[in-house]
Coordinates of N, CA and C in Angstrom, one line a residue:
Chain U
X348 N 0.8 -1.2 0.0 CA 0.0 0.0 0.0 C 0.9 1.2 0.0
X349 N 1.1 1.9 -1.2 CA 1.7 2.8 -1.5 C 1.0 4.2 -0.3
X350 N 2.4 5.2 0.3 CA 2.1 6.1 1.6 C 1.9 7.5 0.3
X351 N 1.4 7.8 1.4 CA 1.0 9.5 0.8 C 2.0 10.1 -0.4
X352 N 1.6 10.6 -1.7 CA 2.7 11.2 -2.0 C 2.4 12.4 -2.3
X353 N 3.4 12.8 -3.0 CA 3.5 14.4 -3.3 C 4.6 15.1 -4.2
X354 N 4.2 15.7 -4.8 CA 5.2 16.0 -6.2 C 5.2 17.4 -6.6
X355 N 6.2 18.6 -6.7 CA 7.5 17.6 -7.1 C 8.0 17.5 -5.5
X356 N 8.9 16.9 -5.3 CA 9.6 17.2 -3.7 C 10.1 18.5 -3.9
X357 N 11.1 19.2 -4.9 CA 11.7 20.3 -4.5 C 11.1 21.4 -5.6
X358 N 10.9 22.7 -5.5 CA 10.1 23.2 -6.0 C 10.5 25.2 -6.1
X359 N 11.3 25.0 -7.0 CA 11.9 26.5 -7.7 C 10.9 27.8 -7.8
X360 N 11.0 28.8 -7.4 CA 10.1 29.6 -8.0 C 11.0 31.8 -7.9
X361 N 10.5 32.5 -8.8 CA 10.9 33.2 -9.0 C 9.5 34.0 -7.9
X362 N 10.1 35.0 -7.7 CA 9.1 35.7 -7.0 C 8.1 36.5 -7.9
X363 N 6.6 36.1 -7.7 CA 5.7 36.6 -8.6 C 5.4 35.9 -9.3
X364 N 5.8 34.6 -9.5 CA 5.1 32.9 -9.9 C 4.4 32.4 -9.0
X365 N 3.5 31.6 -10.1 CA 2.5 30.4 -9.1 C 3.4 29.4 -8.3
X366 N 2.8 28.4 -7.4 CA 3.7 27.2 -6.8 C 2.3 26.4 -6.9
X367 N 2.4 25.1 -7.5 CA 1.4 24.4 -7.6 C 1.8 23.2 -6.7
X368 N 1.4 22.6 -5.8 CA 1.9 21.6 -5.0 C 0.9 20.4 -4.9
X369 N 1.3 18.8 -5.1 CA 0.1 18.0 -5.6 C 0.2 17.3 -3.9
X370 N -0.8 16.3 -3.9 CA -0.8 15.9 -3.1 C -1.7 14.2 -3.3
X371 N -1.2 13.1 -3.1 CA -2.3 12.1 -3.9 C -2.2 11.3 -2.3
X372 N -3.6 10.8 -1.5 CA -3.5 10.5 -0.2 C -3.2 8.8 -0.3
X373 N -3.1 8.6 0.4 CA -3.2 6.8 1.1 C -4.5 6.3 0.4
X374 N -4.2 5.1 -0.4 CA -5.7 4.7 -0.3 C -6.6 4.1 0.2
X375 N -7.3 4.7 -0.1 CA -8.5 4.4 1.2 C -9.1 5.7 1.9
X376 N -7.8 6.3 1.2 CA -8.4 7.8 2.9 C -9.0 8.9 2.1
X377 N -10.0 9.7 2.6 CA -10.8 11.0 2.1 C -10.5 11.7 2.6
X378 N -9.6 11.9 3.4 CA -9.0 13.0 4.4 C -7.8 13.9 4.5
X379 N -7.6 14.8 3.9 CA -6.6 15.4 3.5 C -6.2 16.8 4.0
X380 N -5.2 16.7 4.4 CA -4.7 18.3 5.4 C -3.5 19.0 4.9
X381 N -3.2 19.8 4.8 CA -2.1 20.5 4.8 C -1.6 21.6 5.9
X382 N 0.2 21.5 6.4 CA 0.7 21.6 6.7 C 1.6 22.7 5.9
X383 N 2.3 23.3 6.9 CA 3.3 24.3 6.8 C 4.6 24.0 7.4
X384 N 5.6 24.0 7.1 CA 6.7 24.0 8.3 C 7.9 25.0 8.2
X385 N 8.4 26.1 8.6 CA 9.0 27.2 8.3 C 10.3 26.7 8.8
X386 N 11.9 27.6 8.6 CA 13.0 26.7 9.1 C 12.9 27.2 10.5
X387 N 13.5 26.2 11.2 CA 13.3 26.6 13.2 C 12.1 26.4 13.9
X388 N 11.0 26.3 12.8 CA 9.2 26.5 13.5 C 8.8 24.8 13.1
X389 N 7.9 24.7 14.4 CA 6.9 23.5 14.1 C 5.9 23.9 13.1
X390 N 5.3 22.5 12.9 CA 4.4 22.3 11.7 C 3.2 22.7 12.0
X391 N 2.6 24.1 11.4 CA 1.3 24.6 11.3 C 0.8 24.4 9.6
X392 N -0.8 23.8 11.0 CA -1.9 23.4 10.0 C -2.4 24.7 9.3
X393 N -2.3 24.4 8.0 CA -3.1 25.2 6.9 C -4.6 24.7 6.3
X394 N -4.9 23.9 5.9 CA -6.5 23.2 5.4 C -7.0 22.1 5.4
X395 N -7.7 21.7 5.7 CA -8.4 20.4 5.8 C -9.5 20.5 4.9
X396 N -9.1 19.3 3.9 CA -10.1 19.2 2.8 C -10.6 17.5 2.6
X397 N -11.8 17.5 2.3 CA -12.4 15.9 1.6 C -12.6 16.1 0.3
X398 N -13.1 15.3 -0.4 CA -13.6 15.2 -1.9 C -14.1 16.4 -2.2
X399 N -14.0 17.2 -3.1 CA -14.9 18.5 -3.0 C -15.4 19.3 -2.2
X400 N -14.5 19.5 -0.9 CA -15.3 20.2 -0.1 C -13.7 20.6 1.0
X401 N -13.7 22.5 1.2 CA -12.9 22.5 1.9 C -13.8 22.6 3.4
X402 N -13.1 21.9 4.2 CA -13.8 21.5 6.1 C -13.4 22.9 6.5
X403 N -12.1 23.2 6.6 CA -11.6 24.1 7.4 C -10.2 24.9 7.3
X404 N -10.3 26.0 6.4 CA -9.4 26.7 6.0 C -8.8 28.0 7.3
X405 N -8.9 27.4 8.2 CA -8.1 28.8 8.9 C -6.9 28.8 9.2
X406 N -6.0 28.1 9.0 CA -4.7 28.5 8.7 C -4.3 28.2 7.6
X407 N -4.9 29.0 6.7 CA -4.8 29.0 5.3 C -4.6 31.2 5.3
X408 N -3.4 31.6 5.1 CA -3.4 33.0 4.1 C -4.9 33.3 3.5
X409 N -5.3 34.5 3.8 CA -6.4 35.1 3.1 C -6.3 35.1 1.8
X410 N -4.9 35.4 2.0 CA -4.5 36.1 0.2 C -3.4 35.1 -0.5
X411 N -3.4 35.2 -1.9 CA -2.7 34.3 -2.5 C -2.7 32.5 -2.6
X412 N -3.3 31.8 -1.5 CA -3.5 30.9 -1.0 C -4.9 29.9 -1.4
X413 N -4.6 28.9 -2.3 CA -6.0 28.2 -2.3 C -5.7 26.8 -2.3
X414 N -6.9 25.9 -1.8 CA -6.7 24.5 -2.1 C -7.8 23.6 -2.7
X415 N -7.9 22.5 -3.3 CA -8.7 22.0 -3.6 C -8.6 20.9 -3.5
X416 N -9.6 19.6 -3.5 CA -9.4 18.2 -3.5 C -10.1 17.8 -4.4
X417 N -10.3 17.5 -5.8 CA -11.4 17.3 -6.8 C -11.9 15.6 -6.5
X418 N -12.3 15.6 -7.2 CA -13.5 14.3 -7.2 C -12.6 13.4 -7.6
X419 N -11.8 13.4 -9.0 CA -10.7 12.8 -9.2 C -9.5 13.9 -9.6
X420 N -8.5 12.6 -8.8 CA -7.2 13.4 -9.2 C -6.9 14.1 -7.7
X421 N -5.5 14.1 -7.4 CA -4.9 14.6 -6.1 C -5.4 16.3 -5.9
X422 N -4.8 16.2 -4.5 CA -5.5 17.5 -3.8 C -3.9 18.5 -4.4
X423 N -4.8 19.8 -4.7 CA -3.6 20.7 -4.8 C -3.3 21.8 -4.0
X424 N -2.3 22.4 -3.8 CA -2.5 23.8 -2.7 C -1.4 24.5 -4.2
X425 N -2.1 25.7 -3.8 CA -1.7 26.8 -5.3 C -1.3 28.1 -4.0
X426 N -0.1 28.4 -4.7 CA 0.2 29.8 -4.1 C 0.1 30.6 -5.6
X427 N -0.1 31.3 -5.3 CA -0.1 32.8 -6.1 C 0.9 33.7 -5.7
X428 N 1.7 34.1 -7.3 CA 2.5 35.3 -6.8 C 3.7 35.3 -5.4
X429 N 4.4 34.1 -5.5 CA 5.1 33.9 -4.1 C 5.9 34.9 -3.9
X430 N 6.4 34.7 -2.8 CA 7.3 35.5 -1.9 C 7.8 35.1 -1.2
X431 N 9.2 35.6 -0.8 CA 10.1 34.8 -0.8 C 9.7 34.2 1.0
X432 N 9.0 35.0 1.9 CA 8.4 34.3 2.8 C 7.7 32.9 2.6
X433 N 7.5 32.9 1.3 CA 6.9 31.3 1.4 C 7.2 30.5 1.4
X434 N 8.9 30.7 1.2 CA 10.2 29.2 1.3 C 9.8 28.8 2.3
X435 N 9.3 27.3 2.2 CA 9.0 26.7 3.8 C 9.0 24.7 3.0
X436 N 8.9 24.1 3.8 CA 8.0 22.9 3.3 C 7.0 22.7 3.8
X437 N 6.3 22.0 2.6 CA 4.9 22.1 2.7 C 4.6 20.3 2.8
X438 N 3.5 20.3 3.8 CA 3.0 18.8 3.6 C 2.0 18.4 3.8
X439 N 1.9 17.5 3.2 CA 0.7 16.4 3.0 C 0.4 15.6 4.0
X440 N -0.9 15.7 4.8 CA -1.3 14.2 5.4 C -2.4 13.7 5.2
X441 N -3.1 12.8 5.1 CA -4.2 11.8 4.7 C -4.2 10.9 6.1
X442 N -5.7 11.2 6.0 CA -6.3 9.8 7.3 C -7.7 9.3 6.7
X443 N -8.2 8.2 7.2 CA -9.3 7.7 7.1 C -10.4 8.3 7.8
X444 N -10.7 9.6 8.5 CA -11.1 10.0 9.3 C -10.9 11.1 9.9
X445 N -12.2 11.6 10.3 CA -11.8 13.3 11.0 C -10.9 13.2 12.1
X446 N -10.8 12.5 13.6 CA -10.3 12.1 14.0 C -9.2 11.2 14.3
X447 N -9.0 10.8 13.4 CA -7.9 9.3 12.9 C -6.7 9.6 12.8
X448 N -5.4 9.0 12.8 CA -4.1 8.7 12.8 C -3.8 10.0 11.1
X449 N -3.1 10.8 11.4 CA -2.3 11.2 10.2 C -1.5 10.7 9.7
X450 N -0.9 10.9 8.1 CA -0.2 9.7 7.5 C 0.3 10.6 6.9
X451 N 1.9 11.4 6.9 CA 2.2 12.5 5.9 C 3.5 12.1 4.8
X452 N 3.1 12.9 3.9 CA 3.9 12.9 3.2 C 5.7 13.2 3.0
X453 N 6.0 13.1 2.1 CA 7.6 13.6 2.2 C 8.2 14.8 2.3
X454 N 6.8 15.6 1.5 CA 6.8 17.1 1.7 C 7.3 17.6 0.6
X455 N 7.1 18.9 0.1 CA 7.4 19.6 -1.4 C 8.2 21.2 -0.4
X456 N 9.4 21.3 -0.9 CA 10.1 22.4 -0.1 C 10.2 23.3 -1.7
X457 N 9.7 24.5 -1.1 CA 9.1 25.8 -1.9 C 10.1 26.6 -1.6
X458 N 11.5 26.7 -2.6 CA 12.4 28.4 -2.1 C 11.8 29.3 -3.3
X459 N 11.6 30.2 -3.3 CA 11.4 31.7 -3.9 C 12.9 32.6 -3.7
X460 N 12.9 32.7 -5.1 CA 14.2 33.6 -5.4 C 14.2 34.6 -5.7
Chain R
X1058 N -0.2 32.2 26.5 CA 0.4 30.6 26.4 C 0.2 29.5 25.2
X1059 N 1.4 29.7 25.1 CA 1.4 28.5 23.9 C 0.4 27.2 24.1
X1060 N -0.6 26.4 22.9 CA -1.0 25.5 23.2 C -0.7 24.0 23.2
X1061 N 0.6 24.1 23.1 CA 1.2 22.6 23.0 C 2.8 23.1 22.9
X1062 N 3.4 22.8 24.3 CA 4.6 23.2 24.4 C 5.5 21.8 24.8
X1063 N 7.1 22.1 24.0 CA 7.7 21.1 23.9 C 9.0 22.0 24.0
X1064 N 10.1 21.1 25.0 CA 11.2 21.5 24.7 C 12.0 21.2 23.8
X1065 N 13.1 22.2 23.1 CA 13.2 21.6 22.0 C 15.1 21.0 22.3
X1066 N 15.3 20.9 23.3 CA 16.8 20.1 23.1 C 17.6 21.3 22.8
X1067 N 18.4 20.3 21.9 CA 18.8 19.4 21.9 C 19.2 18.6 23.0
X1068 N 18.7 17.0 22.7 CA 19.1 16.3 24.0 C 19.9 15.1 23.5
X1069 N 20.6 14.8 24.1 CA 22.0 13.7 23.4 C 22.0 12.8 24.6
X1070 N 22.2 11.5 24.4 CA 22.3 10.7 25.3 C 23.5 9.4 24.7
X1071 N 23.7 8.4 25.1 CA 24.7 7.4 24.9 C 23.9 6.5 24.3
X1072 N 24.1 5.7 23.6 CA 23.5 4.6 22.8 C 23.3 3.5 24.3
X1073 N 21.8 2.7 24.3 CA 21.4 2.1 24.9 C 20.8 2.7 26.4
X1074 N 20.4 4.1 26.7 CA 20.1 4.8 27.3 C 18.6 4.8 26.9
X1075 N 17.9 5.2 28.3 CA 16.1 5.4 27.8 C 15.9 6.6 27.6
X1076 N 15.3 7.0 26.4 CA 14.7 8.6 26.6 C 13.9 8.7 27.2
X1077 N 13.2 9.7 27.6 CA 12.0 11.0 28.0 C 11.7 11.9 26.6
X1078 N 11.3 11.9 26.4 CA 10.6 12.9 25.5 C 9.1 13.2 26.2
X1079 N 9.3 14.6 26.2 CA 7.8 15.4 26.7 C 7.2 16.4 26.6
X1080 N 5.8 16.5 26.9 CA 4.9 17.8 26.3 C 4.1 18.5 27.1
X1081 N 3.4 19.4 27.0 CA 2.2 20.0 28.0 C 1.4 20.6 26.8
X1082 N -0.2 20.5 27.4 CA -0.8 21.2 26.4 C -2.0 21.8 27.4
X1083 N -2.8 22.9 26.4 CA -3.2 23.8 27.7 C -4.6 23.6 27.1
X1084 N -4.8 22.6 26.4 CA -6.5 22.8 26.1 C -7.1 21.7 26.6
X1085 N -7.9 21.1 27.4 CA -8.5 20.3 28.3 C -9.2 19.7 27.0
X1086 N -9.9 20.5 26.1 CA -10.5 19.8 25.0 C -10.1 18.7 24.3
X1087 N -8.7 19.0 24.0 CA -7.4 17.9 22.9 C -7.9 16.5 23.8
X1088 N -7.8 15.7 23.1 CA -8.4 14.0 23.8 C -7.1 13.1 22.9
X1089 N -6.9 13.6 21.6 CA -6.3 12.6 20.7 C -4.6 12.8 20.8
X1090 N -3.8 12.1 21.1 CA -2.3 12.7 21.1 C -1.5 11.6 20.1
X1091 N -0.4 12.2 19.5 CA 0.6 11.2 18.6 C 1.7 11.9 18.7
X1092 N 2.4 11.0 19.1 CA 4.2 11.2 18.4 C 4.6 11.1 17.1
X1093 N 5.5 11.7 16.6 CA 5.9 11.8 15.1 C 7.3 11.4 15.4
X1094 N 8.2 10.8 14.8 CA 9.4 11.3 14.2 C 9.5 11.5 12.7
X1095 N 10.7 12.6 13.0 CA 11.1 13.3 11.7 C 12.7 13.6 11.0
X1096 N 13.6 12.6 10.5 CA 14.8 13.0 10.1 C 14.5 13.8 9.1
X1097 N 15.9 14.5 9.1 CA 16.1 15.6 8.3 C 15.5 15.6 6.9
X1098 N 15.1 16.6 6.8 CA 14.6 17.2 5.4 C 13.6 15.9 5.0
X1099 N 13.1 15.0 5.4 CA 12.0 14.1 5.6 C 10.5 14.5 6.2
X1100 N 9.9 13.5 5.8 CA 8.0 14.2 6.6 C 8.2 13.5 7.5
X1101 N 7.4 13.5 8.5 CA 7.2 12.9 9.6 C 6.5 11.5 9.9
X1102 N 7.2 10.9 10.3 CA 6.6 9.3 10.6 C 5.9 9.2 11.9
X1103 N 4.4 9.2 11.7 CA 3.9 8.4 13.0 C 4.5 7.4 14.0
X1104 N 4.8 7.6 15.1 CA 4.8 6.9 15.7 C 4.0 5.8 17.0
X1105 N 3.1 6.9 17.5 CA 2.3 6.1 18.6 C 0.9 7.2 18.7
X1106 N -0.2 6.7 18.3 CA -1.0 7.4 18.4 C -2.2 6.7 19.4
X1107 N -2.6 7.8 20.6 CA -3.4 7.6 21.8 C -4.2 8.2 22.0
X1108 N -5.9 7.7 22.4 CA -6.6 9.0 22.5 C -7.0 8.9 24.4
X1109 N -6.5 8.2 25.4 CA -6.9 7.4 26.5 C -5.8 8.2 27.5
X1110 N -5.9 7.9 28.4 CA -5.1 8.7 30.0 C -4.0 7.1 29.7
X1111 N -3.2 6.9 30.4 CA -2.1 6.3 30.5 C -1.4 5.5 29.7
X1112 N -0.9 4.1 29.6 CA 0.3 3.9 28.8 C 0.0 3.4 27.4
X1113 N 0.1 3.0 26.4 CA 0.9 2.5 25.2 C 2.1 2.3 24.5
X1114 N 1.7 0.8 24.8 CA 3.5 0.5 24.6 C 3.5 -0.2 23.1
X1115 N 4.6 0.2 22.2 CA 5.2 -0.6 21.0 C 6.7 -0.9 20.5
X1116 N 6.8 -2.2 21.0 CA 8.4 -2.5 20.7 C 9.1 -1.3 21.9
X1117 N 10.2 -0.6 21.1 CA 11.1 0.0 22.2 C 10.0 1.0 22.7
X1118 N 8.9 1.8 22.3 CA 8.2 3.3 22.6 C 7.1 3.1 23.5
X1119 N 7.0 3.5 24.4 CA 6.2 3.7 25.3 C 5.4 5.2 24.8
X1120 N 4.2 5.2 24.9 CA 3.5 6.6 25.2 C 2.3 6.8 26.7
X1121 N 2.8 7.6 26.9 CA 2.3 8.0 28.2 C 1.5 9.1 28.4
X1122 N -0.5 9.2 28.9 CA -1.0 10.7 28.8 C -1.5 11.2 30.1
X1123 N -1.1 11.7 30.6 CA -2.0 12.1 31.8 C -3.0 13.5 31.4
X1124 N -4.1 13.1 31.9 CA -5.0 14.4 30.9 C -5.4 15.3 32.4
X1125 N -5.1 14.6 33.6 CA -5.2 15.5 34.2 C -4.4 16.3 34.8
X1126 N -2.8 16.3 34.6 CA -2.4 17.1 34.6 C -1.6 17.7 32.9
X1127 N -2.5 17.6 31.9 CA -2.2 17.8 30.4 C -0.6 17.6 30.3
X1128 N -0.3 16.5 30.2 CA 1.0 16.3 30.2 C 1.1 15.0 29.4
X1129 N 2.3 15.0 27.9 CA 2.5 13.6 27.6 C 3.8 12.9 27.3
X1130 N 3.9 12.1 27.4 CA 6.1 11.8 27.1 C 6.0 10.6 26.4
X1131 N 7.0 10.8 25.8 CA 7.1 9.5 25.0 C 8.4 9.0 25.2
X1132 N 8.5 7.1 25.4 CA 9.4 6.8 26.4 C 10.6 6.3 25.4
X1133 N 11.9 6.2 25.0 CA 12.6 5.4 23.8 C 13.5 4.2 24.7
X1134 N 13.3 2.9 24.8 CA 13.9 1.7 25.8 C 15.5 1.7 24.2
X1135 N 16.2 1.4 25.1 CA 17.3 0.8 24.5 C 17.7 1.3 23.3
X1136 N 18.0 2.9 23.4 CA 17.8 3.7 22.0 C 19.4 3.5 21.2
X1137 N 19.2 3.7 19.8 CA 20.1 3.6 19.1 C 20.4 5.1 18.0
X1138 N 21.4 4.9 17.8 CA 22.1 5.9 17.1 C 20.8 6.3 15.8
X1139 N 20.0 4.9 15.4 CA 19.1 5.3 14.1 C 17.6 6.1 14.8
X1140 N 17.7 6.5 16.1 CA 16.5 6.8 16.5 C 16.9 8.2 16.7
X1141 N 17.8 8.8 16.3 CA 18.3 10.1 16.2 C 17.5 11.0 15.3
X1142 N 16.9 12.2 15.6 CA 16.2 12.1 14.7 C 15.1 13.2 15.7
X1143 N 14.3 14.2 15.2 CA 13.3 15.5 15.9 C 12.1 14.4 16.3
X1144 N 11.6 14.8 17.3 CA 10.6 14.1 17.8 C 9.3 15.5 18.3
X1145 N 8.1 15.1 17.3 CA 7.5 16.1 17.5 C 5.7 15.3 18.2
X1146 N 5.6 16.2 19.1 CA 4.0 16.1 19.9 C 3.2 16.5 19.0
X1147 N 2.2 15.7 19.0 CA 0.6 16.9 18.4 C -0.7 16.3 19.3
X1148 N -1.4 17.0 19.1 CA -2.9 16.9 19.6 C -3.9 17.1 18.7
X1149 N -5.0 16.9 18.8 CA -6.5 17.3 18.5 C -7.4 16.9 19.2
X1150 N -8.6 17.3 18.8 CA -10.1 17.3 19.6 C -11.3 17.7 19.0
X1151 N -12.2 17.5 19.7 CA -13.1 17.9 19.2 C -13.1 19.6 18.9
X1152 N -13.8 20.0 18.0 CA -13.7 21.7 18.5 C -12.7 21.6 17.0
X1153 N -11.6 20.6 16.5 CA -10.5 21.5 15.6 C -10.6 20.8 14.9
X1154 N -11.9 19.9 14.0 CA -11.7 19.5 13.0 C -10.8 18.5 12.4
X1155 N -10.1 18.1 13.6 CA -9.1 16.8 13.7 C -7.7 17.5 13.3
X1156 N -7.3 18.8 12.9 CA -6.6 19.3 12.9 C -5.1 19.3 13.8
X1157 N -4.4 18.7 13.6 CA -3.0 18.5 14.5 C -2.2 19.8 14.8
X1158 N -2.4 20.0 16.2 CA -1.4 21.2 16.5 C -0.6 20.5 17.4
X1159 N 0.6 21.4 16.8 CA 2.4 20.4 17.2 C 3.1 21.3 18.0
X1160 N 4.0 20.4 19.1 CA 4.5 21.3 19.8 C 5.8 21.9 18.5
X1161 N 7.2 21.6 19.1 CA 8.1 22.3 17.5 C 9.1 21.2 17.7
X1162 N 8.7 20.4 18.4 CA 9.8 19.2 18.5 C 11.1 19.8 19.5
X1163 N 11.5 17.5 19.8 CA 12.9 18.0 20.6 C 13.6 17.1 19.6
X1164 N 15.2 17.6 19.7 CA 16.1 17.0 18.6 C 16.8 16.7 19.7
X1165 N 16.8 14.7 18.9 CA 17.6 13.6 19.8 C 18.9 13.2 19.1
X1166 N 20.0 13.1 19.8 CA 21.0 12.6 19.5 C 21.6 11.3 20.3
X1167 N 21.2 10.0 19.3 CA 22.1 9.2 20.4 C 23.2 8.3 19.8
X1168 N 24.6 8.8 20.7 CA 25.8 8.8 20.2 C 26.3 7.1 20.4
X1169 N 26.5 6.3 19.7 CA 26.9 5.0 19.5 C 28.6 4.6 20.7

């Protein structure tokens, strides 16, 4: 049973480019979150999404920041327009469950140049 | 006050030495707790996930919750140089949408 993945792992961007970040969960699981992790900082939660439907975007950026989980096809988190603030890694976890075990990914690290 | 605090080490010990690893968290609500480990530039690997007041044991890891004094540790028996490596807390509960808030981890070193 292939673990959470996520593509690409390392991820270039010029300042004032998109960052498209994929996310494809465990299968089995509808449950999909994203994470932040800055250098020196623990991992803050950014969104919790199921099939079509975002649960709970509050540590999700107002601005530039969106995610989606489609019907088919992996969940994506889109930045807009980066900055170099948004060099961080970013990750993926998948559970079977609102309250269930997290399962994360390897993570996609985002520098802005 | 922070809601899930962790020291962050670094803490070094000798090969075959027990850890302590430990947490506090300040929301009475959190029920669900897990250990992660995390080497470098890697995601984080579950380790022991509890949603109950006292022990859970697997192979060398112990986890341990006391909910009444919001406190949790995770124990490492007979640690090795490969268990070296950030060890981070999280919690959830009802109220957060199962959302994991992490302390920032403690970085273990154990020297062979």
């Amino acid at each position: 049973n292939a673990g959470v993945m996520q593509n690409p792992r390392h991820l270039v961007r010029r300042r004032g480019q998109e960052a498209r970040l994929r996310c494809s969960p465990m299968k089995g699981h509808s449950h999909v979150y994203w994470y932040r992790q800055l250098p020196e900082e623990g991992l803050k939660f950014m969104v919790y999404l199921q099939k079509e439907n975002i649960i709970d975007e509050s540590g999700m950026p107002k601005e530039r920041f969106s995610a989606e989980f489609p019907k088919e096809g992996p969940s994506i988190l889109r930045i807009q327009q980066v900055v170099r603030g948004d060099s961080a890694a970013y990750f993926c976890a998948s559970s079977p469950g609102q309250l269930n075990e997290q399962y994360f990914g390897p993570g996609t690290r985002l520098t802005v140049t | 006050q922070k809601e899930v605090e962790q020291d962050p080490g670094p803490l070094s010990v000798p090969e075959g030495a027990i850890v302590s690893l430990n947490c506090t968290y300040s929301n009475s609500a959190f029920q669900y707790f897990m250990w992660y480990r995390q080497y470098s530039r890697k995601g984080p690997e579950l380790l022991m996930y509890t949603y109950s007041s006292g022990n859970k044991e697997d192979g060398r890891f112990t986890a341990q919750v006391d909910k009444s004094s919001k406190y949790i540790s995770l124990f490492i028996r007979d640690s090795q140089p490969s268990d070296s490596a950030t060890y981070l807390c999280a919690t959830t509960g009802r109220g957060s949408q199962g959302n994991l808030i992490f302390g920032k981890g403690t970085k273990l070193s154990v020297k062979p």
